Short mmCIF file of C-alpha atoms and ligand atoms in Angstrom, two decimals:
data_model
loop_
_atom_site.label_atom_id
_atom_site.label_comp_id
_atom_site.label_asym_id
_atom_site.label_seq_id
_atom_site.Cartn_x
_atom_site.Cartn_y
_atom_site.Cartn_z
CA MET A 818 120.03 69.23 91.05
CA PRO A 819 119.19 72.47 92.93
CA ILE A 820 115.70 73.78 92.23
CA VAL A 821 115.15 77.42 91.34
CA VAL A 822 111.65 78.86 91.40
CA GLN A 823 111.10 82.12 89.53
CA LYS A 824 107.89 84.16 89.27
CA TYR A 825 107.33 86.80 86.60
CA GLY A 826 104.73 89.50 87.03
CA GLY A 827 102.46 91.14 84.42
CA THR A 828 104.78 93.98 83.33
CA SER A 829 107.76 91.62 83.13
CA ILE A 830 106.02 89.60 80.43
CA GLY A 831 103.86 92.43 79.08
CA SER A 832 105.07 92.12 75.46
CA ILE A 833 106.63 89.55 73.17
CA ASP A 834 109.93 91.36 73.48
CA ARG A 835 109.81 91.05 77.25
CA ILE A 836 108.74 87.40 77.06
CA LYS A 837 111.83 86.70 74.95
CA LYS A 838 114.07 88.42 77.50
CA VAL A 839 112.49 86.46 80.33
CA ALA A 840 112.96 83.23 78.35
CA ALA A 841 116.65 84.04 78.04
CA ARG A 842 116.94 84.47 81.79
CA ILE A 843 115.13 81.24 82.41
CA THR A 844 117.28 79.25 80.05
CA ALA A 845 120.45 80.76 81.50
CA THR A 846 119.31 79.57 84.94
CA LYS A 847 118.75 76.08 83.54
CA ALA A 848 122.10 76.10 81.75
CA ALA A 849 123.80 77.00 85.08
CA GLY A 850 122.79 73.54 86.30
CA ASN A 851 119.47 74.09 88.03
CA ASP A 852 116.04 72.51 87.74
CA VAL A 853 113.77 75.46 86.96
CA VAL A 854 110.09 75.96 87.76
CA VAL A 855 108.57 79.22 86.53
CA ILE A 856 105.27 80.77 87.68
CA VAL A 857 103.72 83.43 85.45
CA SER A 858 101.06 86.10 85.83
CA ALA A 859 98.87 87.32 82.96
CA MET A 860 100.53 89.65 80.41
CA GLY A 861 100.37 93.36 81.32
CA GLU A 862 96.88 94.53 82.16
CA THR A 863 95.18 91.41 80.85
CA THR A 864 93.31 90.56 84.04
CA ASP A 865 91.84 94.09 84.21
CA GLU A 866 90.84 93.86 80.54
CA LEU A 867 89.05 90.54 81.22
CA ILE A 868 87.12 92.23 84.04
CA ASP A 869 86.20 95.06 81.66
CA LEU A 870 84.87 92.51 79.23
CA LEU A 871 82.65 90.78 81.73
CA LYS A 872 81.30 94.11 82.95
CA GLN A 873 79.96 94.62 79.47
CA VAL A 874 77.97 91.40 79.92
CA THR A 875 76.80 91.61 83.49
CA ASP A 876 77.00 93.60 86.74
CA ASN A 877 76.66 90.48 88.81
CA PRO A 878 78.88 87.75 87.34
CA ASP A 879 78.43 84.16 88.32
CA PRO A 880 81.45 83.45 90.60
CA ARG A 881 82.37 80.23 88.85
CA GLU A 882 82.39 81.84 85.41
CA TYR A 883 84.29 84.84 86.79
CA ASP A 884 87.17 82.51 87.77
CA MET A 885 86.84 80.60 84.51
CA LEU A 886 87.37 83.84 82.62
CA LEU A 887 90.09 85.39 84.84
CA SER A 888 92.21 82.25 84.87
CA THR A 889 92.68 82.41 81.07
CA GLY A 890 95.18 85.33 81.23
CA GLU A 891 97.84 83.21 82.90
CA GLN A 892 97.27 80.37 80.43
CA VAL A 893 98.18 82.68 77.52
CA SER A 894 101.42 83.82 79.11
CA ALA A 895 102.46 80.30 80.25
CA ALA A 896 102.13 78.94 76.72
CA LEU A 897 103.94 81.94 75.15
CA VAL A 898 106.82 81.80 77.68
CA THR A 899 107.17 78.04 77.07
CA MET A 900 107.28 78.50 73.30
CA ALA A 901 109.87 81.25 73.69
CA ILE A 902 112.00 78.79 75.73
CA HIS A 903 111.55 76.16 72.98
CA SER A 904 112.84 78.70 70.42
CA LEU A 905 116.01 78.92 72.46
CA GLY A 906 116.44 75.18 72.07
CA LEU A 907 115.49 73.96 75.56
CA LYS A 908 112.79 71.55 76.67
CA ALA A 909 109.84 73.14 78.50
CA VAL A 910 106.20 72.46 79.27
CA SER A 911 103.39 74.76 80.46
CA LEU A 912 100.93 73.54 83.09
CA THR A 913 97.66 75.13 84.29
CA GLY A 914 97.07 75.29 88.04
CA TRP A 915 95.15 72.04 88.04
CA GLN A 916 97.64 70.23 85.86
CA ALA A 917 100.36 71.33 88.26
CA GLY A 918 98.39 69.88 91.19
CA VAL A 919 97.44 73.15 92.89
CA HIS A 920 94.40 72.45 95.08
CA THR A 921 92.33 75.16 96.76
CA GLU A 922 89.31 75.70 98.99
CA ASP A 923 85.87 75.59 97.41
CA ILE A 924 85.53 79.38 97.25
CA GLN A 925 85.52 81.36 94.04
CA SER A 926 87.77 84.40 93.43
CA LYS A 927 89.59 84.37 96.77
CA ALA A 928 90.31 80.73 97.46
CA ARG A 929 93.27 79.72 99.58
CA ILE A 930 95.65 77.09 98.32
CA THR A 931 95.22 73.98 100.53
CA HIS A 932 97.82 71.60 99.14
CA ILE A 933 99.97 70.75 96.12
CA HIS A 934 100.42 67.37 94.42
CA LEU A 935 103.89 67.56 92.98
CA ASP A 936 103.82 64.38 90.89
CA ARG A 937 103.33 66.08 87.53
CA ILE A 938 105.87 68.84 88.18
CA ASN A 939 108.43 66.33 89.40
CA ARG A 940 107.84 64.04 86.44
CA GLU A 941 108.40 66.89 83.95
CA LEU A 942 111.53 68.03 85.81
CA LYS A 943 112.90 64.50 85.71
CA GLU A 944 112.53 64.54 81.94
CA GLY A 945 114.81 67.58 81.86
CA LYS A 946 112.06 70.11 81.15
CA ILE A 947 111.65 73.62 82.45
CA VAL A 948 108.16 73.74 83.98
CA VAL A 949 106.06 76.87 83.46
CA VAL A 950 102.98 77.04 85.71
CA THR A 951 100.09 79.48 85.52
CA GLY A 952 99.93 81.54 88.72
CA PHE A 953 96.80 82.83 90.43
CA GLN A 954 94.71 79.69 90.11
CA GLY A 955 94.04 76.18 91.22
CA ILE A 956 91.29 73.61 91.35
CA ASP A 957 88.72 72.97 94.08
CA SER A 958 87.26 69.72 95.40
CA ARG A 959 84.48 69.82 92.80
CA GLY A 960 87.01 70.01 89.98
CA ASP A 961 86.24 73.70 89.20
CA ILE A 962 88.87 76.33 88.45
CA THR A 963 89.36 78.80 91.28
CA THR A 964 91.38 81.99 91.45
CA ILE A 965 93.18 83.05 94.65
CA GLY A 966 92.76 86.83 94.78
CA ARG A 967 94.18 89.72 92.75
CA GLY A 968 97.97 89.74 92.80
CA GLY A 969 97.91 86.10 93.86
CA SER A 970 100.59 84.75 91.52
CA ASP A 971 103.17 85.65 94.15
CA THR A 972 101.43 83.22 96.50
CA SER A 973 101.26 80.51 93.83
CA ALA A 974 105.03 80.86 93.42
CA VAL A 975 105.84 80.79 97.11
CA VAL A 976 103.58 77.80 97.79
CA ILE A 977 105.15 75.82 94.91
CA ALA A 978 108.68 76.81 96.02
CA ALA A 979 107.87 75.70 99.58
CA ALA A 980 106.43 72.41 98.38
CA LEU A 981 109.53 71.77 96.24
CA GLU A 982 111.70 72.67 99.24
CA ALA A 983 113.52 75.31 97.28
CA ASP A 984 115.82 77.56 99.35
CA VAL A 985 114.75 80.76 97.69
CA CYS A 986 111.76 81.94 95.64
CA GLU A 987 112.77 84.63 93.12
CA ILE A 988 110.00 87.12 92.40
CA TYR A 989 110.74 89.20 89.29
CA THR A 990 108.79 92.45 88.90
CA ASP A 991 109.01 95.97 87.50
CA VAL A 992 110.89 97.50 90.48
CA ASP A 993 114.29 96.32 91.68
CA GLY A 994 113.31 95.70 95.28
CA VAL A 995 111.10 96.59 98.23
CA TYR A 996 111.41 100.33 99.02
CA THR A 997 110.57 102.35 102.12
CA ALA A 998 107.45 103.52 100.19
CA ASP A 999 106.07 102.97 96.69
CA PRO A 1000 108.95 104.36 94.56
CA ARG A 1001 106.41 105.51 91.92
CA ILE A 1002 104.90 107.88 94.46
CA ILE A 1003 107.80 108.77 96.75
CA LYS A 1004 110.76 109.75 94.61
CA ASP A 1005 113.34 109.55 97.39
CA ALA A 1006 112.19 106.21 98.74
CA LYS A 1007 115.09 103.98 99.73
CA LYS A 1008 115.57 100.41 98.63
CA LEU A 1009 115.75 97.96 101.50
CA LYS A 1010 118.34 95.18 101.45
CA TYR A 1011 116.34 93.01 103.84
CA VAL A 1012 112.83 93.15 105.19
CA SER A 1013 111.58 90.85 107.97
CA TYR A 1014 108.59 88.62 107.26
CA ASP A 1015 106.48 90.46 109.81
CA GLU A 1016 107.22 93.92 108.43
CA MET A 1017 106.65 92.77 104.86
CA LEU A 1018 103.38 91.12 105.83
CA GLU A 1019 102.21 94.41 107.36
CA LEU A 1020 103.38 96.48 104.37
CA ALA A 1021 101.77 94.12 101.88
CA SER A 1022 98.52 93.97 103.80
CA LEU A 1023 98.45 97.76 104.13
CA GLY A 1024 98.54 98.51 100.48
CA ALA A 1025 102.15 98.01 99.23
CA GLN A 1026 101.02 95.81 96.36
CA VAL A 1027 104.58 94.73 95.54
CA LEU A 1028 103.88 91.34 97.17
CA HIS A 1029 100.62 89.45 97.77
CA PRO A 1030 100.21 89.29 101.59
CA ARG A 1031 99.55 85.56 101.65
CA SER A 1032 102.84 84.89 99.82
CA VAL A 1033 104.68 86.47 102.74
CA GLU A 1034 102.61 84.56 105.29
CA CYS A 1035 103.42 81.29 103.55
CA ALA A 1036 107.14 82.10 103.15
CA LYS A 1037 107.28 82.83 106.86
CA ASN A 1038 105.56 79.56 107.77
CA TYR A 1039 108.08 77.55 105.76
CA GLY A 1040 111.14 79.72 106.45
CA LEU A 1041 111.50 80.27 102.68
CA VAL A 1042 113.49 83.33 101.60
CA ILE A 1043 111.86 85.55 98.97
CA HIS A 1044 114.26 87.46 96.70
CA LEU A 1045 112.22 90.27 95.14
CA ARG A 1046 114.08 91.73 92.16
CA SER A 1047 113.80 93.33 88.74
CA SER A 1048 113.22 91.33 85.57
CA MET A 1049 114.90 94.11 83.63
CA SER A 1050 118.32 94.10 85.29
CA ASP A 1051 120.68 91.83 87.14
CA VAL A 1052 121.00 93.95 90.31
CA GLU A 1053 120.42 92.25 93.60
CA GLY A 1054 116.92 92.97 94.96
CA THR A 1055 115.46 92.74 98.45
CA TYR A 1056 115.49 89.63 100.63
CA ILE A 1057 112.37 88.94 102.68
CA LYS A 1058 113.51 86.67 105.51
CA GLU A 1059 113.92 86.38 109.25
CA VAL A 1060 115.99 89.49 110.07
CA SER A 1061 118.29 89.36 113.11
CA GLU A 1062 118.32 92.10 115.76
CA MET A 1063 121.64 93.40 114.43
CA GLU A 1064 120.19 94.11 111.05
CA LYS A 1065 117.32 96.22 112.41
CA LYS A 1066 118.27 99.89 112.41
CA ASP A 1067 115.38 102.21 111.67
CA VAL A 1068 112.31 102.79 113.80
CA VAL A 1069 110.09 102.96 110.70
CA SER A 1070 110.97 100.66 107.77
CA GLY A 1071 108.20 101.70 105.46
CA VAL A 1072 105.11 103.79 104.73
CA ALA A 1073 102.15 102.47 102.79
CA ILE A 1074 98.81 103.72 101.60
CA ASP A 1075 95.72 101.78 100.73
CA THR A 1076 93.03 103.54 98.74
CA ASN A 1077 91.08 100.39 98.16
CA ILE A 1078 88.98 100.78 101.32
CA ALA A 1079 85.62 102.13 102.33
CA LYS A 1080 84.15 103.12 105.69
CA VAL A 1081 80.71 101.91 106.79
CA GLY A 1082 78.95 103.30 109.86
CA ILE A 1083 75.90 102.31 111.86
CA LEU A 1084 74.40 105.20 113.74
CA LYS A 1085 72.74 105.39 117.08
CA VAL A 1086 72.36 101.74 118.01
CA PRO A 1087 70.96 101.06 121.47
CA ASP A 1088 74.09 100.36 123.55
CA LYS A 1089 73.50 96.83 124.78
CA PRO A 1090 75.66 93.71 125.14
CA GLY A 1091 75.84 91.65 121.92
CA ILE A 1092 75.26 94.41 119.27
CA ALA A 1093 78.82 94.21 117.93
CA ALA A 1094 78.63 90.42 117.85
CA LYS A 1095 75.40 90.50 115.86
CA LEU A 1096 76.76 92.95 113.26
CA PHE A 1097 80.16 91.40 112.78
CA ARG A 1098 78.84 87.85 112.75
CA ALA A 1099 76.44 88.83 109.96
CA LEU A 1100 79.32 90.38 107.99
CA GLY A 1101 81.49 87.32 108.61
CA ASP A 1102 78.70 85.02 107.41
CA GLU A 1103 78.80 86.93 104.09
CA LYS A 1104 82.60 86.46 103.91
CA ILE A 1105 83.19 90.19 104.26
CA ASN A 1106 86.56 91.01 105.78
CA VAL A 1107 86.37 93.83 108.30
CA ASP A 1108 89.52 95.73 109.15
CA MET A 1109 89.39 98.70 111.54
CA ILE A 1110 86.54 99.07 113.97
CA ILE A 1111 85.63 101.97 116.21
CA GLN A 1112 82.74 102.40 118.60
CA SER A 1113 81.78 105.69 120.20
CA ILE A 1114 79.17 106.28 122.86
CA HIS A 1115 76.74 109.21 122.68
CA SER A 1116 76.92 111.55 125.63
CA ALA A 1117 73.47 110.52 126.76
CA GLY A 1118 74.97 107.05 127.20
CA ALA A 1119 72.20 104.86 125.81
CA MET A 1120 73.28 104.97 122.20
CA ALA A 1121 76.48 104.02 120.31
CA ASP A 1122 77.82 104.67 116.85
CA MET A 1123 80.03 102.07 115.23
CA ALA A 1124 82.18 102.37 112.11
CA PHE A 1125 84.37 99.89 110.33
CA THR A 1126 86.38 99.58 107.12
CA VAL A 1127 86.08 96.98 104.37
CA ASN A 1128 87.56 96.39 100.97
CA LYS A 1129 86.07 98.84 98.48
CA THR A 1130 84.75 95.96 96.38
CA ASP A 1131 82.69 94.74 99.41
CA THR A 1132 81.09 98.15 100.13
CA LYS A 1133 77.68 97.43 98.70
CA LYS A 1134 77.42 94.04 100.30
CA ALA A 1135 78.60 95.42 103.63
CA VAL A 1136 76.04 98.26 103.52
CA ASP A 1137 73.24 95.82 102.68
CA VAL A 1138 74.13 93.52 105.59
CA THR A 1139 74.58 96.43 107.99
CA ARG A 1140 71.19 97.92 106.94
CA LYS A 1141 69.50 94.63 107.70
CA VAL A 1142 71.15 94.36 111.14
CA ALA A 1143 70.44 98.07 111.79
CA ARG A 1144 66.73 97.50 111.27
CA GLU A 1145 66.73 94.50 113.61
CA LEU A 1146 68.59 96.45 116.29
CA GLY A 1147 66.49 99.59 115.98
CA ALA A 1148 69.48 101.74 114.92
CA GLU A 1149 68.94 105.16 113.39
CA GLY A 1150 70.69 104.57 110.13
CA VAL A 1151 73.66 103.40 108.08
CA ALA A 1152 76.22 105.54 106.25
CA SER A 1153 79.13 104.70 103.98
CA ASP A 1154 82.06 106.63 102.54
CA ASP A 1155 84.48 105.28 99.97
CA ASN A 1156 86.40 108.50 99.60
CA VAL A 1157 88.83 107.38 102.30
CA ALA A 1158 92.32 105.87 102.41
CA LYS A 1159 94.48 104.22 105.02
CA VAL A 1160 98.00 105.50 105.59
CA SER A 1161 100.34 103.37 107.73
CA ILE A 1162 103.85 103.34 109.10
CA VAL A 1163 105.50 100.01 109.75
CA GLY A 1164 108.64 99.03 111.64
CA VAL A 1165 109.80 96.49 114.23
CA GLY A 1166 111.80 99.28 115.82
CA MET A 1167 108.60 100.88 117.11
CA ILE A 1168 108.25 98.25 119.80
CA SER A 1169 111.06 99.81 121.81
CA LYS A 1170 110.49 103.44 120.92
CA PRO A 1171 107.74 105.38 122.69
CA GLY A 1172 106.17 108.45 121.08
CA VAL A 1173 106.03 107.26 117.47
CA ALA A 1174 102.22 107.44 117.38
CA GLY A 1175 102.27 110.96 118.84
CA THR A 1176 104.72 112.13 116.18
CA MET A 1177 102.64 110.55 113.42
CA PHE A 1178 99.40 112.20 114.59
CA ASP A 1179 101.19 115.51 115.08
CA VAL A 1180 102.62 115.49 111.54
CA LEU A 1181 99.13 114.80 110.10
CA GLY A 1182 97.36 117.30 112.36
CA ARG A 1183 99.81 120.15 111.73
CA ASN A 1184 99.21 119.70 107.98
CA GLY A 1185 95.46 119.84 108.20
CA ILE A 1186 94.89 116.12 107.69
CA ASN A 1187 92.05 114.87 109.83
CA ILE A 1188 92.27 111.38 111.29
CA GLU A 1189 88.98 109.51 111.12
CA MET A 1190 90.08 106.14 112.56
CA ILE A 1191 93.22 104.72 114.12
CA SER A 1192 94.48 101.20 114.60
CA THR A 1193 97.79 99.89 115.83
CA SER A 1194 99.76 96.72 116.31
CA GLU A 1195 103.21 96.30 117.90
CA ILE A 1196 104.89 97.16 114.63
CA ARG A 1197 102.36 99.35 112.80
CA ILE A 1198 100.16 102.43 113.14
CA SER A 1199 97.40 103.04 110.61
CA CYS A 1200 95.12 106.08 110.19
CA VAL A 1201 92.07 106.46 108.02
CA ILE A 1202 92.01 109.84 106.29
CA LYS A 1203 90.35 111.42 103.24
CA ALA A 1204 91.50 109.76 100.01
CA ASP A 1205 92.61 113.01 98.34
CA GLN A 1206 95.05 113.66 101.19
CA ALA A 1207 96.67 110.16 101.06
CA LYS A 1208 99.58 111.01 98.83
CA LYS A 1209 100.44 114.13 100.81
CA ALA A 1210 100.19 112.15 104.08
CA MET A 1211 102.56 109.53 102.68
CA GLU A 1212 105.08 112.16 101.62
CA LEU A 1213 104.98 113.90 104.97
CA LEU A 1214 105.37 110.66 106.97
CA HIS A 1215 108.14 109.40 104.73
CA LYS A 1216 110.02 112.65 105.22
CA GLU A 1217 109.45 112.66 108.98
CA PHE A 1218 110.46 109.10 109.72
CA ILE A 1219 112.77 108.07 106.85
CA SER A 1220 114.24 110.48 104.32
CA GLY A 1221 114.42 113.45 106.72
CA LYS A 1222 116.46 111.45 109.26
P1 LIG B 1292 103.79 92.37 89.32
O1 LIG B 1292 102.91 92.55 88.12
O2 LIG B 1292 105.18 92.08 88.91
O3 LIG B 1292 103.24 91.45 90.31
P2 LIG B 1292 102.90 94.63 90.89
O4 LIG B 1292 102.36 95.77 90.12
O5 LIG B 1292 101.89 93.70 91.52
O6 LIG B 1292 103.89 93.84 89.98
O7 LIG B 1292 103.85 95.15 92.04
C1 LIG B 1292 104.94 96.01 91.72
C2 LIG B 1292 104.54 97.44 92.05
O8 LIG B 1292 104.39 97.60 93.46
C3 LIG B 1292 105.61 98.46 91.72
O9 LIG B 1292 105.54 98.86 90.35
C4 LIG B 1292 105.39 99.59 92.69
O10 LIG B 1292 104.75 100.68 92.11
C5 LIG B 1292 104.45 98.98 93.75
N1 LIG B 1292 104.89 99.21 95.12
C6 LIG B 1292 104.04 99.61 96.14
N2 LIG B 1292 104.72 99.73 97.26
C7 LIG B 1292 105.98 99.41 97.03
C8 LIG B 1292 107.18 99.31 97.84
N3 LIG B 1292 107.16 99.62 99.14
N4 LIG B 1292 108.34 98.91 97.26
C9 LIG B 1292 108.35 98.59 95.94
N5 LIG B 1292 107.27 98.63 95.12
C10 LIG B 1292 106.11 99.04 95.64
N1 LIG B 1293 96.92 88.34 86.96
C1 LIG B 1293 96.46 88.39 88.31
C2 LIG B 1293 96.09 89.79 88.67
O1 LIG B 1293 96.25 90.70 87.92
C3 LIG B 1293 97.37 87.73 89.26
C4 LIG B 1293 98.69 88.41 89.47
O2 LIG B 1293 99.08 89.31 88.67
O3 LIG B 1293 99.39 88.03 90.42
O4 LIG B 1293 95.61 90.00 89.79
MG1 LIG B 1294 101.75 91.64 91.78
#
């Protein structure tokens, strides 16, 4: 029997009414002659509400207990979706991450999935059941529950679909596809029929939260097609897949903003070999992901300033580590700013089109938006700007490169 893997996000199962609608779609898929494996997120804003709860208990949660708490949201929705399927007269079973054989690294709150033991899922499928698995979680080598990063249910779904050798992983969400920009912000954003893995990986990593970046990475590694579509209609969504040259038309495929970043700077460090290594090794040792980095030399020549960006949630930790290194290196000081955002344009067409960066900087400059940092890859240009100008920057760039064309 063909296997269909479907993932439903928070809004799609945000109420009992929605859960019943989702159950109807799942049973119809089964009735059409497929084996069905479903991956669910927590209902609505449940995960945020769980974080609010723990904040009332502590500012510094124990990482193991944090994952223990956050993983419960998905368990609620898996059981409710399964019972809604039962009410429609079909056989179904819910499984937690560990029951489904999802194994992860021994790291709390951002573990990577390492492997899947499919025995249990296969056994349940053989018994004719629809299998409903909790997304966002797994189990580590010590037998503890881990979570895999906010928005991670997409990755759970893709990894399970790849392990089951499904042809497609259907991701059901509250928009009907991937757009050229977040359709909630840019009203004339266009829906894309296809997006290449590389472009989607850039867009997702640069703030388009519609897919978890690691889900795209994994789909690419296994050549698995993702069909991102709406849980509220039957319209065809967007296919994330290897896109042939013929299908590539536009220079810029999408614009994204990420407001979840902060900038940290170390000021007036003696400019000697090894200073960058010392700082970034110390940050790496603390598992802090650093994104953009710039270094500038003071005119006198003997001193350098360095600035880098991190996830907003890592700001305090990054500042502490940087302060420590600054003292050891004899730097003048450390500064941080979390009132910044990153605006990016992405498109494989940029490789063969000179002048795109110039146009982007010109659009921002003419409109009084100061660029604090720049980084580029072959298919992306990102600028750090002030957070309160992010929406305007996105609108201007979308108009320049996409809707105004
Ligand atoms: P789910 O709970 O289903 O995982 P998410 O909230 O994580 O849903 O992701 C869907 C949201 O992603 C949409 O509501 C939309 O606002 C946002 N989004 C950001 N960028 C894009 C984009 N380029 N295309 C479509 N949606 C986007
Ligand atoms: N419920 C988790 C979150 O809110 C995982 C997910 O939605 O994918 O981050
Ligand atoms: Mg999501």
